[in-house]
Amino acid sequence: MRIGFIGLGIMGRPMAKNLIKAGHELVVDDHQEETTAELVAAGAERGGRPDEIARQVDLVITMLPNSPHVREVALGADGIVNGAHRGLVYVDMSSIAPLVSREVAGALADEGIAMLDAPVSGGEPKAVEGTLSIMVGGDRAVFDQVRDVLAAMGSSVVHVGDSGAGNTAKLANQVIVALNIAAVAEAFVLAEKAGVRPASVLEAIRGGLAGGTVLEAKAPMMLAHDFTPGFRIDLHVKDLLNALDTSHDVGVPLPLTAAVLEMMTALKAAGHGQDDHSGLLRHYETLASTRIGGSPS
Amino acid sequence: MRIGFIGLGIMGRPMAKNLIKAGHELVVDDHQEETTAELVAAGAERGGRPDEIARQVDLVITMLPNSPHVREVALGADGIVNGAHRGLVYVDMSSIAPLVSREVAGALADEGIAMLDAPVSGGEPKAVEGTLSIMVGGDRAVFDQVRDVLAAMGSSVVHVGDSGAGNTAKLANQVIVALNIAAVAEAFVLAEKAGVRPASVLEAIRGGLAGGTVLEAKAPMMLAHDFTPGFRIDLHVKDLLNALDTSHDVGVPLPLTAAVLEMMTALKAAGHGQDDHSGLLRHYETLASTRIGGSPS
């Protein structure tokens, strides 16, 4: 398929490469010259503005930082909407507010463009491997049409509901991940200060009900005090803000998510926004004046 | 080995049976006649008071509800302490306050009895299978002496530190489990009210960073609104109270654990203390006036 790809960042670049590997013709944006050149060397064509790219492809995919960027690329003066043609499909794989997904999808539908929201989970390593989890909202028939394209980037591609549902599922994912990280941090600081090595606790509990992917992926980072991202606190703050906007909009109190958002906001204020989200441990260490597995900081 | 086993409840009964299967001579308490008869039929001897049992065995194991029961059975008028003899080892597998473990161990040490705290994780199914996770605190040499006995009841037997460390690790475990359950409940209620089926969310996220044992074990119970225990809210409240007693004693704030304890306390007050801890979902449903996967309740 002939695909336009806009947003060649940490995630978008390897995703675009996997589409080329799967045999698709890619037209990429030229926002960051170095990355564009890399993709062109890998077989992609250089595109121009979003409307110009849209005009010459069957499918546009975007991977952008947040809601305003998607709104601009889709509906702005040079936006995809101005490259509308019969049969054009737009898949936004950014993690943005579900309300914005629905708003943009509605505006594009008026111009005959079908849109899916298809955010991903898994981070850069899984983007490189092509094993992302992709959660998709929008029309089922459109989903069936692009499913194979998405499968080149992810090992799990699940249609979760109507427009916005993909981003709602992503927010649910981010709520669980944030609270699971907080859970490990809270437990480890308790153990440390009660005189038990968190490394021993990890060994003793990982096989039981407390076991899980966050424990396996993030506990070792906490034990080593190595908060190289991974997934940055800044980005998790963005997701939790979107989660709370959504929850307040539909009338759902999220007391623990709100508490963790404030903890992450404190870490941002202290200059730790670029750390991996497992750096939430620092907040607990500060609260308890202790340091996991080492001398007091 | 000749072993006394006191506390033939939901957990203790299958654990004692696994010790018999492993070839040990068991002397069991006669607190609950029916269970005692069942164990005697399986090959155990009927014992009497804790001191009488202690006098005739090499090792006493207890599996009791909480700290006061352990204190009474160990140090009371008819307690294990009064059956002290050269080489007697006591392993308490109850989940109790680490401070009480240390206090009892100290009192028994004065009488020449070595004590380990060895609480378990995994619940009744894993007690039956003999695949519990057992986390052990106390003297390393004593641990090495009884490790094989414990291995008849658990697939993971880990020495985590000195006296009380087993129960500290268990509290860390219970903190993580409680917060992981809250995470799923918070995410599911958000999804439900934002118009996305929680069952679809589960399918979309289970393979990613949000995946884990709580999600796999408890999300289906939430989706079915089937809160048959499993592990009861009453017991989790007990564990979180012990966690907060410990955390306050050593100077560690546990803001999320404290919040979940209050949620579970509200559920107890509403008559749901006998439900599985996944019934924490009800609290979130009440807050948001919704019901997962069905019509409004």
Coordinates of C-alpha atoms in Angstrom, one line a residue, chain B:
Chain B
M1 CA 11.0 -35.1 60.5
R2 CA 8.5 -35.1 63.4
I3 CA 6.5 -31.9 63.1
G4 CA 3.7 -30.3 65.1
F5 CA 1.2 -28.3 63.1
I6 CA -1.1 -25.8 64.7
G7 CA -3.8 -23.9 62.8
L8 CA -5.7 -26.2 60.4
G9 CA -7.7 -23.5 58.6
I10 CA -8.3 -22.9 54.9
M11 CA -4.5 -22.6 54.3
G12 CA -3.1 -24.7 57.2
R13 CA -5.1 -27.9 56.2
P14 CA -3.7 -28.4 52.7
M15 CA -0.2 -27.3 53.9
A16 CA -0.3 -30.0 56.6
K17 CA -1.4 -32.6 54.1
N18 CA 1.5 -31.8 51.8
L19 CA 3.9 -32.3 54.8
I20 CA 2.3 -35.8 55.3
K21 CA 2.7 -36.5 51.6
A22 CA 6.4 -35.6 51.8
G23 CA 6.8 -38.3 54.4
H24 CA 6.9 -36.2 57.7
E25 CA 5.3 -37.4 60.9
L26 CA 2.7 -34.8 61.8
V27 CA 1.2 -34.1 65.2
V28 CA -1.8 -31.7 64.7
D29 CA -3.9 -29.5 67.0
D30 CA -7.4 -30.5 67.9
H31 CA -9.0 -27.1 67.8
Q32 CA -11.5 -28.0 65.0
E33 CA -12.6 -31.6 65.5
E34 CA -13.7 -32.2 61.9
T35 CA -10.4 -31.0 60.3
T36 CA -8.3 -32.8 63.0
A37 CA -10.2 -36.1 62.2
E38 CA -9.5 -35.5 58.5
L39 CA -5.8 -35.0 59.1
V40 CA -5.6 -38.1 61.4
A41 CA -7.3 -40.1 58.7
A42 CA -4.5 -38.9 56.4
G43 CA -1.9 -40.2 58.7
A44 CA -1.4 -37.5 61.4
E45 CA -1.4 -38.0 65.1
R46 CA -3.8 -36.0 67.3
G47 CA -2.0 -33.6 69.6
G48 CA -3.2 -31.5 72.5
R49 CA -2.2 -28.1 73.7
P50 CA 0.6 -26.2 72.0
D51 CA 3.1 -27.0 74.9
E52 CA 2.2 -30.7 74.7
I53 CA 2.7 -30.7 70.9
A54 CA 6.0 -28.9 71.2
R55 CA 7.3 -31.3 73.8
Q56 CA 7.1 -34.3 71.4
V57 CA 8.4 -32.8 68.1
D58 CA 11.5 -31.3 66.5
L59 CA 9.7 -28.5 64.7
V60 CA 6.4 -26.7 65.3
I61 CA 4.7 -24.9 62.5
T62 CA 1.8 -22.5 63.0
M63 CA -0.7 -21.0 60.5
L64 CA -2.9 -18.6 62.4
P65 CA -5.1 -15.6 61.7
N66 CA -3.1 -12.7 63.2
S67 CA -0.5 -11.4 65.7
P68 CA -2.5 -12.0 68.9
H69 CA -3.1 -15.6 68.0
V70 CA 0.6 -16.2 67.4
R71 CA 1.6 -14.5 70.6
E72 CA -0.9 -16.7 72.6
V73 CA 0.1 -20.0 71.0
A74 CA 3.8 -19.2 71.3
L75 CA 4.0 -17.5 74.7
G76 CA 0.7 -18.1 76.4
A77 CA 0.0 -20.2 79.5
D78 CA -0.2 -23.4 77.4
G79 CA 2.2 -22.0 74.8
I80 CA 5.0 -23.6 72.8
V81 CA 7.5 -21.9 75.1
N82 CA 6.4 -24.3 77.8
G83 CA 7.3 -27.3 75.7
A84 CA 10.8 -26.1 75.1
H85 CA 13.5 -28.7 74.7
R86 CA 17.0 -28.8 73.2
G87 CA 16.9 -28.2 69.4
L88 CA 13.2 -27.2 69.1
V89 CA 12.6 -25.0 66.1
Y90 CA 9.4 -22.9 65.6
V91 CA 8.3 -21.7 62.2
D92 CA 5.4 -19.3 62.1
M93 CA 3.8 -19.2 58.7
S94 CA 1.0 -16.8 59.6
S95 CA 0.9 -13.3 58.1
I96 CA 1.3 -11.0 61.1
A97 CA 3.0 -7.8 62.1
P98 CA 6.8 -8.0 61.7
L99 CA 7.2 -6.3 65.1
V100 CA 5.3 -9.1 66.8
S101 CA 7.4 -11.7 64.9
R102 CA 10.6 -10.1 66.3
E103 CA 9.1 -9.8 69.8
V104 CA 8.0 -13.5 69.9
A105 CA 11.3 -14.7 68.4
G106 CA 13.2 -12.7 71.1
A107 CA 11.1 -14.2 73.9
L108 CA 11.6 -17.7 72.6
A109 CA 15.3 -17.3 72.0
D110 CA 15.6 -16.7 75.8
E111 CA 14.2 -20.2 76.3
G112 CA 16.5 -21.7 73.6
I113 CA 13.9 -22.0 70.9
A114 CA 14.8 -20.8 67.4
M115 CA 12.0 -19.1 65.5
L116 CA 11.5 -18.2 61.8
D117 CA 8.7 -16.1 60.4
A118 CA 7.7 -17.6 57.1
P119 CA 4.5 -16.2 55.7
V120 CA 3.2 -17.3 52.4
S121 CA 1.6 -15.9 49.2
G122 CA -0.6 -17.7 46.7
G123 CA -3.8 -18.5 48.5
E124 CA -5.7 -21.8 48.9
P125 CA -5.1 -23.1 45.3
K126 CA -1.4 -22.9 45.7
A127 CA -1.5 -24.2 49.2
V128 CA -3.3 -27.3 47.8
E129 CA -0.8 -27.6 44.9
G130 CA 2.2 -27.1 47.3
T131 CA 3.3 -24.2 45.1
L132 CA 3.2 -21.3 47.6
S133 CA 5.7 -18.5 47.7
I134 CA 7.3 -18.6 51.1
M135 CA 9.4 -15.6 52.4
V136 CA 11.5 -16.4 55.4
G137 CA 13.0 -14.2 58.1
G138 CA 15.4 -15.4 60.9
D139 CA 18.7 -17.0 61.4
R140 CA 20.2 -18.3 58.1
A141 CA 21.5 -21.6 59.7
V142 CA 18.0 -22.4 61.1
F143 CA 16.6 -21.6 57.6
D144 CA 19.0 -24.1 56.0
Q145 CA 17.9 -26.7 58.6
V146 CA 14.1 -26.5 57.7
R147 CA 14.3 -25.4 54.0
D148 CA 13.5 -28.9 52.7
V149 CA 10.5 -29.1 55.0
L150 CA 9.2 -25.7 53.7
A151 CA 9.8 -26.9 50.1
A152 CA 7.1 -29.5 50.5
M153 CA 4.6 -26.6 50.7
G154 CA 6.0 -24.0 48.3
S155 CA 7.7 -23.8 45.0
S156 CA 9.6 -20.6 46.0
V157 CA 11.3 -20.6 49.4
V158 CA 13.4 -17.5 49.9
H159 CA 15.4 -16.3 52.9
V160 CA 14.9 -12.5 52.9
G161 CA 16.6 -11.4 56.1
D162 CA 16.6 -11.5 59.9
S163 CA 13.7 -12.1 62.2
G164 CA 10.6 -10.2 61.0
A165 CA 11.9 -9.9 57.5
G166 CA 9.5 -12.6 56.2
N167 CA 6.5 -10.6 57.4
T168 CA 8.0 -7.4 56.1
A169 CA 8.3 -8.9 52.6
K170 CA 4.8 -10.2 52.9
L171 CA 3.5 -6.7 53.7
A172 CA 5.4 -5.3 50.7
N173 CA 3.7 -8.0 48.7
Q174 CA 0.3 -7.1 50.0
V175 CA 0.9 -3.4 49.3
I176 CA 1.7 -4.2 45.7
V177 CA -1.3 -6.5 45.3
A178 CA -3.7 -4.0 46.8
L179 CA -2.5 -1.2 44.6
N180 CA -2.5 -3.4 41.5
I181 CA -6.1 -4.3 42.1
A182 CA -7.0 -0.6 42.6
A183 CA -5.2 0.2 39.4
V184 CA -7.3 -2.2 37.4
A185 CA -10.5 -1.1 39.0
E186 CA -9.6 2.6 38.4
A187 CA -8.8 1.9 34.8
F188 CA -11.9 -0.2 34.1
V189 CA -14.3 2.2 35.5
L190 CA -12.7 5.0 33.5
A191 CA -13.0 2.9 30.3
E192 CA -16.6 1.8 31.0
K193 CA -17.9 5.3 31.6
A194 CA -15.9 6.7 28.6
G195 CA -17.8 4.2 26.5
V196 CA -15.2 1.4 26.0
R197 CA -15.8 -2.2 27.1
P198 CA -13.3 -3.1 29.9
A199 CA -13.2 -6.6 28.3
S200 CA -11.7 -5.0 25.1
V201 CA -9.3 -3.0 27.2
L202 CA -8.1 -6.1 28.9
E203 CA -7.5 -7.8 25.6
A204 CA -5.7 -4.8 24.2
I205 CA -3.3 -4.2 27.2
R206 CA -2.6 -7.6 28.8
G207 CA 0.4 -8.2 26.5
G208 CA 2.1 -4.8 27.4
L209 CA 3.6 -3.1 30.4
A210 CA 0.3 -3.1 32.2
G211 CA 0.2 -6.9 32.1
G212 CA 0.6 -9.0 35.3
T213 CA -0.7 -11.6 37.6
V214 CA -3.3 -9.4 39.2
L215 CA -4.7 -8.4 35.8
E216 CA -4.9 -12.0 34.7
A217 CA -6.3 -13.3 38.0
K218 CA -8.6 -10.5 39.0
A219 CA -9.8 -8.7 35.9
P220 CA -12.0 -11.6 34.8
M221 CA -13.6 -11.6 38.3
M222 CA -14.3 -7.9 37.9
L223 CA -15.7 -8.4 34.4
A224 CA -18.0 -11.2 35.7
H225 CA -18.8 -9.3 38.9
D226 CA -17.9 -12.6 40.7
F227 CA -16.3 -11.8 44.0
T228 CA -16.2 -15.3 45.5
P229 CA -12.9 -15.4 47.5
G230 CA -10.1 -16.0 46.8
F231 CA -8.6 -13.7 49.3
R232 CA -11.1 -11.8 51.4
I233 CA -11.2 -8.0 51.8
D234 CA -11.3 -8.6 55.6
L235 CA -7.9 -10.2 55.5
H236 CA -6.4 -7.6 53.1
V237 CA -7.6 -4.9 55.6
K238 CA -5.7 -6.8 58.3
D239 CA -2.5 -6.9 56.2
L240 CA -2.7 -3.2 55.2
L241 CA -3.3 -2.3 58.9
N242 CA -0.1 -4.2 59.7
A243 CA 1.7 -2.5 56.8
L244 CA 0.7 1.0 58.0
D245 CA 1.6 0.1 61.6
T246 CA 5.0 -0.9 60.4
S247 CA 5.4 2.0 58.0
H248 CA 4.5 4.5 60.7
D249 CA 6.9 2.8 63.1
V250 CA 9.8 3.1 60.7
G251 CA 8.9 6.5 59.3
V252 CA 7.6 5.8 55.8
P253 CA 4.5 7.5 54.4
L254 CA 2.4 5.1 52.2
P255 CA -0.1 7.5 50.7
L256 CA -1.7 5.1 48.2
T257 CA -1.8 2.1 50.6
A258 CA -3.5 4.3 53.1
A259 CA -6.1 5.4 50.5
V260 CA -6.8 1.8 49.5
L261 CA -7.2 0.8 53.1
E262 CA -9.9 3.4 53.6
M263 CA -11.6 2.1 50.4
M264 CA -11.6 -1.4 51.7
T265 CA -12.8 -0.2 55.1
A266 CA -15.8 1.4 53.4
L267 CA -16.5 -1.9 51.7
K268 CA -16.3 -3.8 55.0
A269 CA -18.7 -1.2 56.5
A270 CA -21.1 -1.9 53.6
G271 CA -21.0 -5.6 54.4
H272 CA -18.6 -6.7 51.7
G273 CA -15.7 -7.9 54.0
Q274 CA -16.2 -11.5 52.9
D275 CA -15.9 -10.7 49.2
D276 CA -12.7 -11.3 47.3
H277 CA -10.4 -8.3 47.3
S278 CA -11.1 -7.7 43.6
G279 CA -14.5 -6.5 45.0
L280 CA -12.6 -3.2 45.4
L281 CA -14.2 -2.6 42.0
R282 CA -17.5 -1.9 43.8
H283 CA -16.0 1.1 45.6
Y284 CA -15.1 2.7 42.3
E285 CA -18.4 1.8 40.8
T286 CA -20.2 3.5 43.7
L287 CA -18.0 6.6 43.3
A288 CA -18.7 6.9 39.6
S289 CA -22.4 5.6 39.7
T290 CA -21.7 3.0 37.1
R291 CA -21.4 -0.8 36.8
I292 CA -18.8 -2.6 34.7
G293 CA -20.1 -4.5 31.7
G294 CA -23.7 -4.3 32.5
S295 CA -26.7 -2.2 33.2
P296 CA -26.4 0.5 36.0
S297 CA -26.8 -1.0 39.4

